[in-house]
Amino acid sequence: MAPNARTREPSRSTGPEPSSPTVAVVGLGGAGLALARRLTRAGIDVVGIDDDPDVLAAARDLDPVERPRTLTRLPAAVAGAGLVIEAVPEPPALKRAVLATLRAHLSPGTPVLTTALTTPLGDLVEAAGPDVFGLRFLRADLLDTVELARAPGASDEAAAQVGEVLSAAGIKALDVPDRAGSLAPGPLLGLLNRAAWMVHEGYASAEAVDAAVRLGCGWSTGPLAVLDMIGLDTARDVLARLGDQGGGHRSPAPVLDELVARGRLGVKSGSGFHRYGPLAAPRPPASPTAAPGCNVVVVGSGTMATGVAEVFVRGGFRTTLLARSQKKAADAAERVGFALRRTADAVEPGEAPYALSATSDRSVLRTADVVVEAVVEDLEVKRRLFAELGRVCVPNAVLATTTSSLSVAACTEPADRPAHVLGLHFFNPAPVMPLVELIAGRATSAHTLARARAVAERLGKVAVECGDRPGFIVNALLFPYLNQALDLLDRGVATPAALDLALKSVGGQPLGPVRLVDTVGADVALEVQRRLHDDTRNEAGAPASLLEQLVLAGHLGRKTPGRGVRAYLASRGGAVVPTRPAAVVAAA
């Protein structure tokens, strides 16, 4: 049976609470200071210990409500503490040395919590003693829920004491297996590192990457801003350890070393990938735009084509849907018209300054200012279309492909108009999703890019620019993360319910990875991951065995009702524990 995360709930008793023990927090950097402040706010007596006078001075400047009662450089101050939290930097040798020093001053049986994320607790027992626990989280500013791992020899009494302290601080704890990267942090750190690699390689700017993930994946904070919050020095050390241990993790992006060497550690230093506080840079000037033209032809009649056509009509463009047959054109126009009439502010065909028409007459291509290809995701089909566009369209027409996973260059090359082609990747459903990825070809002109930006602006979309690789920004980050999550399931590290719970509550994700795979479709996930893996520039892992099995068995998720990830694992003999609201999960 695969392990399932259990939740230790903060106490909801209305009676008098038992007094919590004094807690010593050793290491008052980002994570340690956040924990000390959280515990102090909860009325817990906290002793803060750090050997850096500047760190102690910063802690003394805290509001009294959050400032530990005692702040000192002396490790002996842990004597008398009922619980110790070690939060020094990640290198295991440093952690073992600090834990051994602390142990000399502790009473036997004192529980020790370590923030070690990449070192197994068994490697720390000799230094820390048997009652050691792993306190694991990704962001110190999100401590409402954490992951808690337990050394094999830790006593039940120590576990109960840890639970009481966390509960008193209002922190929920998910019991998870003791493994490098823990449960939620590992896959998310992989995504954060891939985002940093994009910036290092000049593939996309930090602003573009963060905007893409916020708007395309629903994150509240972009991945590079998350790295800034973790601390770039801390993130680099953790990623280096994960990379050394394998498990599909790349080495840290060199840009992390470069920023750390310049003293840009993230939020705590005022700058990292972004700037904060007094160092915050003014908003950069908008990229230049140019008149996009009025006549738009959207080629295709499927879901993406009709969604894109609806967006252009709402944006005030004279829009034509070009389909393979008149019947397909009529059906597509009816769907767009229905969508337009559903909302009170709809643009009615025939009543607005610009209208919608649909046809199978390909002569409409000859007068188009902008042509948006939204046909089936098949390279040969797209290449045949662009060869036609190159022959018949006016010389200055913008020719765009909406491909989500193919090379823009490969799709558009037959047009033989390198200065006028690019990618405009809309997200589904196009009328709702605010993001458009703008992909320049090797020779796309500045004027064509300016016109494409003007199109996005007029459509009310946010355009982020990136290079031409499979997956662009969003899919190149999202699908390897989903792939790694499925690999954890396949190896029995967690159940689907446990994994989704951890990624949502500890990782702050809007959807857990299992539900997300079921939503996008296992077949789509497999195809995208294969294309990412085949392109060596992405350094994406091969598709997880479980992903291939899901597709082979026809368990594709939402499009095959009742046949998704959970049902498949149950059918092959893996026990799946249904997700329950955290409030009713019994504390261990």
XYZ file of C-alpha atoms in Angstrom:
588
model
C 0.000 0.000 0.000
C 1.368 3.394 -0.943
C 1.840 5.761 2.010
C -0.741 8.456 2.509
C -0.100 11.864 4.033
C -1.949 12.370 7.279
C -2.813 15.793 8.601
C -2.145 16.960 12.124
C -4.679 19.707 12.688
C -4.093 22.794 14.840
C -6.095 22.477 18.008
C -9.596 23.962 17.938
C -10.291 23.525 21.629
C -12.078 26.465 23.245
C -10.818 25.582 26.720
C -7.505 26.643 28.240
C -4.526 25.399 26.244
C -1.682 23.549 27.961
C 1.435 25.704 28.157
C 3.833 25.018 25.285
C 7.479 24.313 26.011
C 10.206 26.815 25.279
C 11.355 26.409 21.683
C 14.924 27.160 20.602
C 15.296 28.160 16.950
C 18.879 27.802 15.764
C 19.677 29.706 12.574
C 17.737 32.915 12.045
C 18.037 33.202 8.278
C 14.927 33.243 6.111
C 13.319 29.979 7.243
C 14.478 30.122 10.856
C 13.404 33.712 11.369
C 9.996 33.033 9.818
C 9.488 30.086 12.178
C 10.636 32.103 15.207
C 8.251 34.918 14.328
C 5.355 32.506 13.793
C 5.923 30.757 17.121
C 6.373 34.023 19.028
C 3.156 35.467 17.583
C 1.386 32.372 18.882
C 2.554 33.157 22.434
C 5.258 30.472 22.541
C 8.453 31.290 24.411
C 11.229 31.330 21.777
C 14.989 31.476 22.124
C 16.665 32.591 18.902
C 20.273 31.567 18.253
C 22.581 32.644 15.420
C 26.321 33.252 15.223
C 25.975 36.221 12.853
C 25.748 39.551 14.743
C 24.009 41.227 11.784
C 21.305 38.540 11.734
C 20.756 38.963 15.464
C 20.573 42.737 15.052
C 17.890 42.341 12.376
C 15.929 40.038 14.685
C 16.147 42.581 17.509
C 14.530 45.145 15.223
C 11.398 43.020 14.861
C 8.076 44.133 16.272
C 7.895 42.968 19.925
C 4.929 40.775 19.020
C 7.223 38.726 16.756
C 10.584 39.125 18.472
C 11.914 36.079 20.364
C 12.320 36.653 24.098
C 16.005 35.742 23.966
C 18.439 36.373 21.110
C 21.970 35.073 21.503
C 25.024 33.621 19.750
C 25.503 30.922 22.418
C 24.473 27.335 21.530
C 24.275 26.578 25.247
C 21.083 28.666 25.338
C 19.205 25.590 24.080
C 19.549 24.071 27.547
C 16.126 23.932 29.110
C 14.286 24.142 25.788
C 11.537 21.595 25.368
C 11.989 21.496 21.581
C 14.704 22.634 19.192
C 14.333 23.711 15.567
C 17.580 23.648 13.575
C 17.345 25.929 10.523
C 20.939 26.455 9.405
C 21.885 26.260 5.684
C 21.427 22.989 3.788
C 24.936 21.424 3.488
C 24.717 18.203 5.546
C 28.167 18.580 7.118
C 27.135 21.936 8.578
C 23.856 20.546 9.847
C 25.565 17.561 11.496
C 28.112 19.820 13.177
C 25.462 22.186 14.538
C 23.203 19.346 15.683
C 26.075 17.633 17.498
C 26.950 20.875 19.297
C 23.342 21.396 20.354
C 22.927 17.819 21.558
C 25.616 18.322 24.176
C 23.354 20.889 25.882
C 19.994 19.127 25.548
C 18.208 16.854 27.950
C 17.692 13.275 26.664
C 14.422 12.911 24.782
C 14.248 16.549 23.652
C 12.681 16.549 20.170
C 14.770 18.128 17.430
C 13.248 19.440 14.210
C 15.567 20.000 11.249
C 14.753 21.908 8.085
C 17.070 19.580 6.105
C 15.339 18.965 2.785
C 17.923 16.826 1.006
C 19.529 14.831 3.826
C 17.761 11.713 5.159
C 17.018 11.855 8.866
C 18.912 8.602 9.335
C 22.095 10.474 8.388
C 21.462 13.006 11.161
C 20.465 10.717 14.027
C 24.015 10.222 15.258
C 24.462 13.980 15.569
C 20.945 14.956 16.690
C 19.817 11.955 18.727
C 16.968 9.537 17.995
C 14.085 11.998 18.426
C 14.684 13.917 15.206
C 12.030 15.051 12.743
C 12.172 16.728 9.338
C 10.195 19.987 9.073
C 9.818 20.538 5.351
C 8.283 23.338 3.326
C 9.086 25.392 0.254
C 8.380 28.964 1.280
C 8.918 30.411 4.719
C 6.099 32.893 4.086
C 3.620 30.003 3.658
C 3.767 28.097 6.943
C 0.113 27.257 7.460
C 0.876 23.693 6.327
C 4.206 21.852 6.387
C 5.421 18.333 5.721
C 6.695 16.360 8.710
C 8.983 13.337 8.422
C 9.931 11.183 11.391
C 13.150 9.306 12.042
C 12.544 5.568 12.547
C 13.637 5.649 16.197
C 11.748 8.768 17.261
C 9.477 8.150 20.236
C 5.737 8.641 20.297
C 6.176 11.069 23.199
C 8.500 13.242 21.117
C 6.085 13.094 18.182
C 3.236 14.197 20.421
C 5.274 17.119 21.721
C 6.142 18.223 18.172
C 2.462 18.009 17.264
C 1.466 20.145 20.245
C 3.922 22.912 19.403
C 2.951 23.038 15.737
C -0.717 22.999 16.656
C -0.217 25.853 19.123
C 1.396 27.854 16.303
C -1.543 27.147 13.974
C 0.537 24.965 11.659
C -0.951 21.855 10.057
C 1.497 19.010 9.551
C 1.290 16.356 6.832
C 3.050 13.143 7.823
C 5.195 12.182 4.830
C 7.938 9.654 4.035
C 11.515 10.670 4.745
C 13.068 11.221 1.328
C 15.261 13.793 -0.391
C 13.062 16.603 -1.662
C 10.215 15.397 0.557
C 6.850 15.261 -1.252
C 5.743 18.673 -2.556
C 9.058 20.574 -2.509
C 10.932 18.175 -4.834
C 8.770 18.481 -7.991
C 8.260 22.205 -7.448
C 11.966 22.862 -6.995
C 12.524 21.097 -10.305
C 10.098 23.514 -11.977
C 11.723 26.529 -10.306
C 15.144 25.422 -11.503
C 13.924 24.966 -15.084
C 12.538 28.511 -14.929
C 15.956 29.779 -13.810
C 17.619 27.893 -16.674
C 15.325 29.704 -19.142
C 16.643 33.030 -17.893
C 20.252 31.837 -17.836
C 20.068 30.696 -21.452
C 18.462 33.943 -22.608
C 15.376 32.021 -23.707
C 12.978 34.350 -21.870
C 13.208 37.195 -19.378
C 12.445 36.754 -15.688
C 9.403 38.985 -16.127
C 8.120 36.898 -19.048
C 8.609 33.585 -17.239
C 6.836 34.753 -14.104
C 3.949 36.338 -16.004
C 3.532 33.190 -18.111
C 3.278 30.886 -15.104
C 0.991 33.221 -13.174
C -1.416 33.701 -16.060
C -1.017 30.294 -17.720
C -0.941 28.065 -14.620
C -2.857 30.149 -12.098
C 0.058 30.636 -9.691
C -0.269 33.594 -7.353
C 3.495 34.208 -7.591
C 5.803 33.417 -10.502
C 8.528 30.755 -10.090
C 11.452 33.191 -10.125
C 9.764 35.387 -7.534
C 9.311 32.202 -5.459
C 13.057 31.546 -5.725
C 13.637 35.107 -4.535
C 11.396 34.408 -1.529
C 13.204 31.163 -0.677
C 16.578 32.904 -0.991
C 18.765 32.260 -4.026
C 21.670 31.003 -1.908
C 19.394 28.553 -0.086
C 17.712 27.423 -3.298
C 21.076 26.920 -5.019
C 22.387 24.732 -2.182
C 19.227 22.612 -2.102
C 19.177 22.214 -5.889
C 22.855 21.260 -5.938
C 22.183 18.453 -3.460
C 19.107 17.254 -5.368
C 21.078 17.323 -8.617
C 23.848 15.222 -7.079
C 21.295 12.680 -5.896
C 19.639 12.239 -9.306
C 15.915 11.654 -9.410
C 15.498 13.715 -12.573
C 16.844 16.961 -11.106
C 19.192 19.154 -13.166
C 22.130 20.937 -11.631
C 21.319 24.465 -10.443
C 21.062 27.060 -13.209
C 24.359 28.988 -13.297
C 22.446 32.258 -13.078
C 21.852 31.409 -9.410
C 25.609 31.413 -8.754
C 25.966 34.641 -10.714
C 23.278 36.435 -8.724
C 24.527 35.121 -5.373
C 28.088 36.237 -6.211
C 26.725 39.751 -6.772
C 24.960 39.726 -3.406
C 21.532 39.448 -5.014
C 20.002 36.812 -2.742
C 16.342 37.603 -3.335
C 13.845 39.335 -1.088
C 16.144 39.279 1.958
C 18.794 41.366 0.152
C 16.360 43.536 -1.784
C 17.112 42.046 -5.190
C 17.417 38.713 -6.962
C 15.673 37.909 -10.210
C 13.525 40.940 -9.347
C 14.033 43.994 -7.135
C 12.136 44.715 -3.922
C 11.449 47.564 -1.538
C 13.580 50.683 -2.090
C 15.540 48.826 -4.795
C 12.423 48.017 -6.805
C 12.949 49.084 -10.387
C 10.338 51.250 -12.116
C 8.126 49.442 -14.575
C 10.063 49.115 -17.856
C 8.715 51.031 -20.834
C 6.232 49.137 -22.942
C 7.635 47.311 -25.951
C 6.922 49.121 -29.223
C 3.793 48.246 -31.152
C 2.647 48.972 -34.684
C -0.699 49.094 -36.424
C -1.793 45.457 -36.729
C -4.285 45.854 -39.584
C -8.026 45.238 -39.552
C -8.666 42.095 -41.589
C -7.984 38.808 -39.767
C -8.424 35.305 -41.127
C -8.454 32.426 -38.635
C -7.826 29.141 -40.442
C -9.552 26.175 -38.803
C -12.919 25.218 -37.384
C -12.147 23.360 -34.151
C -12.253 24.491 -30.535
C -9.093 26.576 -30.683
C -10.003 28.186 -34.013
C -13.473 29.229 -32.860
C -12.110 30.481 -29.531
C -9.451 32.568 -31.266
C -12.015 33.920 -33.742
C -14.281 34.940 -30.862
C -11.375 36.790 -29.234
C -10.619 38.696 -32.447
C -14.275 39.677 -32.951
C -14.443 40.968 -29.392
C -11.231 42.869 -30.070
C -12.921 44.759 -32.904
C -11.226 43.043 -35.846
C -13.032 42.164 -39.083
C -12.711 38.419 -38.647
C -13.171 35.556 -41.093
C -13.190 31.874 -40.167
C -11.765 29.796 -43.009
C -12.764 26.121 -42.864
C -12.298 23.131 -45.178
C -15.989 22.987 -46.118
C -18.925 25.352 -46.076
C -20.726 23.161 -43.540
C -17.755 23.258 -41.160
C -17.584 27.010 -41.667
C -21.279 27.430 -40.872
C -21.071 25.218 -37.780
C -18.024 27.101 -36.517
C -19.697 30.478 -37.098
C -22.766 29.302 -35.193
C -20.628 28.329 -32.191
C -18.845 31.681 -32.198
C -22.101 33.572 -32.614
C -23.661 31.707 -29.698
C -20.658 32.526 -27.512
C -20.863 36.190 -28.465
C -24.571 36.388 -27.685
C -24.204 34.759 -24.270
C -22.744 37.869 -22.648
C -24.403 41.210 -22.204
C -21.476 43.079 -23.727
C -21.338 40.787 -26.735
C -20.330 42.026 -30.137
C -23.119 40.968 -32.468
C -22.176 40.097 -36.051
C -23.551 42.794 -38.323
C -24.037 45.293 -35.492
C -20.415 46.004 -34.552
C -17.923 48.072 -36.550
C -16.160 44.809 -37.401
C -18.017 41.580 -38.094
C -17.571 37.830 -38.212
C -17.937 35.811 -41.375
C -17.157 32.173 -42.140
C -16.364 30.538 -45.448
C -14.536 27.772 -47.243
C -13.508 30.189 -50.023
C -9.740 30.458 -49.757
C -9.611 33.678 -51.732
C -10.170 35.533 -48.425
C -6.495 34.908 -47.675
C -5.510 37.399 -50.380
C -6.817 40.419 -48.445
C -5.840 39.405 -44.914
C -3.633 41.673 -42.802
C -3.181 38.906 -40.215
C -3.598 35.162 -40.730
C -3.801 32.933 -37.651
C -3.374 29.219 -38.330
C -5.386 27.098 -35.854
C -5.628 23.755 -37.640
C -4.914 20.291 -36.246
C -1.601 19.863 -34.363
C 0.055 17.991 -37.212
C 3.319 19.283 -38.638
C 2.701 18.265 -42.246
C -0.786 19.800 -42.262
C 0.591 23.064 -40.915
C 3.493 23.115 -43.381
C 1.142 22.635 -46.348
C -0.984 25.532 -45.122
C 1.990 27.871 -44.691
C 3.240 27.012 -48.158
C -0.140 28.189 -49.444
C -0.027 31.337 -47.296
C 3.348 32.206 -48.707
C 1.966 31.998 -52.247
C -1.292 33.937 -51.877
C -1.107 36.417 -48.980
C -0.163 40.066 -49.434
C 3.549 40.733 -48.946
C 3.279 42.396 -45.533
C 0.721 40.042 -43.951
C 1.544 38.701 -40.464
C 1.419 34.891 -40.613
C 1.026 33.265 -37.190
C 0.766 29.673 -35.990
C -1.029 28.758 -32.773
C 0.950 25.533 -32.328
C 1.320 24.517 -28.697
C 4.098 21.943 -29.012
C 5.633 22.011 -32.489
C 8.540 24.137 -33.671
C 7.338 27.485 -35.015
C 10.199 27.458 -37.521
C 9.284 23.987 -38.769
C 5.623 24.962 -39.168
C 6.198 28.267 -40.947
C 9.324 27.645 -43.055
C 7.403 26.677 -46.225
C 5.900 30.179 -46.399
C 9.376 31.443 -47.337
C 8.625 34.709 -45.509
C 10.978 34.525 -42.504
C 10.491 38.187 -41.543
C 6.697 37.898 -41.320
C 6.094 34.622 -39.442
C 5.835 33.947 -35.726
C 3.979 31.946 -33.112
C 0.926 33.187 -31.206
C 0.158 30.499 -28.651
C -3.279 31.081 -27.134
C -4.355 29.065 -24.117
C -7.605 27.145 -24.011
C -10.257 28.463 -23.619
C -8.895 31.375 -25.636
C -11.701 33.840 -24.739
C -11.006 33.330 -21.022
C -7.255 32.821 -20.639
C -5.401 36.163 -20.523
C -2.026 34.866 -21.715
C -0.533 34.675 -25.198
C 2.983 33.353 -25.762
C 4.652 35.288 -28.589
C 7.373 33.251 -30.293
C 9.712 34.954 -32.730
C 11.308 32.967 -35.507
C 15.019 33.212 -36.257
C 14.430 36.098 -38.712
C 11.114 37.590 -37.562
C 11.389 41.338 -38.070
C 11.038 43.905 -35.327
C 8.097 45.383 -37.210
C 6.268 42.040 -37.299
C 6.843 41.591 -33.556
C 5.549 45.106 -32.935
C 2.395 44.341 -34.922
C 1.915 41.094 -32.983
C 2.232 42.969 -29.683
C -0.384 45.438 -30.920
C -2.706 42.544 -31.751
C -2.331 41.104 -28.236
C -2.882 44.510 -26.652
C -6.041 45.110 -28.660
C -7.303 41.650 -27.714
C -6.778 42.452 -24.044
C -4.146 39.737 -23.706
C -0.772 39.750 -21.955
C 1.923 38.743 -24.444
C 5.128 37.126 -23.159
C 8.004 36.617 -25.559
C 10.246 33.568 -25.679
C 12.379 31.471 -27.986
C 11.252 28.714 -30.316
C 11.415 25.431 -28.426
C 8.794 22.748 -27.822
C 6.527 23.793 -24.973
C 7.576 27.468 -25.106
C 7.388 28.677 -21.466
C 4.288 27.302 -19.758
C 4.205 23.762 -21.142
C 7.984 23.388 -20.952
C 7.736 24.059 -17.203
C 4.401 22.433 -16.408
C 4.629 19.021 -18.063
C 8.016 17.911 -16.657
C 6.629 18.813 -13.220
C 3.548 16.654 -13.855
C 5.787 13.894 -15.181
C 7.898 13.936 -12.016
C 4.763 13.836 -9.853
C 3.476 10.768 -11.729
C 6.852 9.103 -11.229
C 6.427 9.551 -7.452
C 3.064 7.775 -7.701
C 4.512 4.986 -9.811
C 7.254 4.346 -7.239
C 4.765 4.194 -4.388
C 6.059 7.285 -2.618
C 2.526 8.614 -2.111
C -1.081 8.029 -3.052
C -2.858 10.375 -5.483
C -4.784 11.932 -2.588
C -1.626 12.497 -0.561
C 0.274 13.978 -3.474
C -2.500 16.389 -4.471
C -3.007 17.416 -0.841
C 0.702 18.136 -0.353
C 1.125 20.115 -3.568
C -1.940 22.238 -2.842
C -1.481 22.858 0.873
C 2.324 22.923 1.157
C 3.206 23.869 -2.408
C 0.433 26.440 -2.826
C -0.769 25.010 -6.148
C -4.282 25.813 -7.406
C -4.688 22.160 -8.506
C -2.888 19.028 -7.438
C -0.860 17.293 -10.181
C -3.080 14.202 -10.326
C -6.203 16.239 -10.892
C -4.342 18.402 -13.391
C -3.229 15.387 -15.448
C -6.821 14.172 -15.503
C -7.945 17.647 -16.589
C -5.526 18.113 -19.499
C -5.617 14.441 -20.493
C -2.950 11.780 -20.057
C -2.636 11.480 -23.842
C -1.870 15.199 -24.173
C 0.602 15.026 -21.281
C 2.364 12.055 -22.868
C 2.648 13.681 -26.288
C 3.992 16.958 -24.877
C 6.482 15.197 -22.604
C 7.745 13.088 -25.505
C 8.351 16.194 -27.599
C 10.101 17.942 -24.730
C 12.280 14.877 -24.139
C 13.154 14.544 -27.814
C 14.477 18.122 -27.947
C 17.815 17.998 -26.123
C 17.709 21.745 -25.398
C 14.973 21.150 -22.813
C 16.802 18.388 -20.897
C 13.383 16.994 -19.979
C 13.159 13.424 -18.713
C 11.535 10.580 -20.589
C 7.795 10.162 -19.993
C 7.037 8.432 -16.694
C 6.160 4.773 -17.036
C 2.819 5.455 -15.338
C 1.956 8.091 -17.950
C 2.538 5.635 -20.786
C 0.503 2.969 -18.966
C -2.419 5.379 -18.501
C -2.595 6.096 -22.219
C -2.184 2.441 -23.192
C -5.035 1.475 -20.848
C -7.294 4.283 -22.087
C -7.359 6.053 -18.722
C -7.123 9.567 -20.104
C -8.890 11.504 -17.352
C -11.845 13.832 -17.785
C -12.346 12.871 -21.447
C -12.852 9.217 -20.358
C -15.231 9.601 -17.371
C -14.400 7.299 -14.484
C -11.085 6.328 -16.069
C -8.326 8.549 -14.764
C -5.180 8.237 -12.650
C -6.853 7.099 -9.438
C -9.067 4.540 -11.123
C -6.094 3.117 -13.007
C -3.951 2.747 -9.889
C -6.849 1.080 -8.095
C -7.364 -1.310 -11.014
C -3.768 -2.482 -10.977
C -3.890 -3.189 -7.258
C -2.642 0.054 -5.734
C -4.815 1.068 -2.790
C -6.042 4.596 -3.267
C -7.269 6.525 -0.254
C -9.943 9.102 -1.152
C -9.107 12.709 -0.443
C -10.871 14.008 2.653
C -11.144 17.589 3.883
C -8.231 18.344 6.188
C -10.598 19.234 9.015
C -11.830 15.649 9.289
C -8.526 13.825 8.899
C -7.746 12.342 12.275
C -4.495 13.482 13.850
C -2.001 10.689 14.388
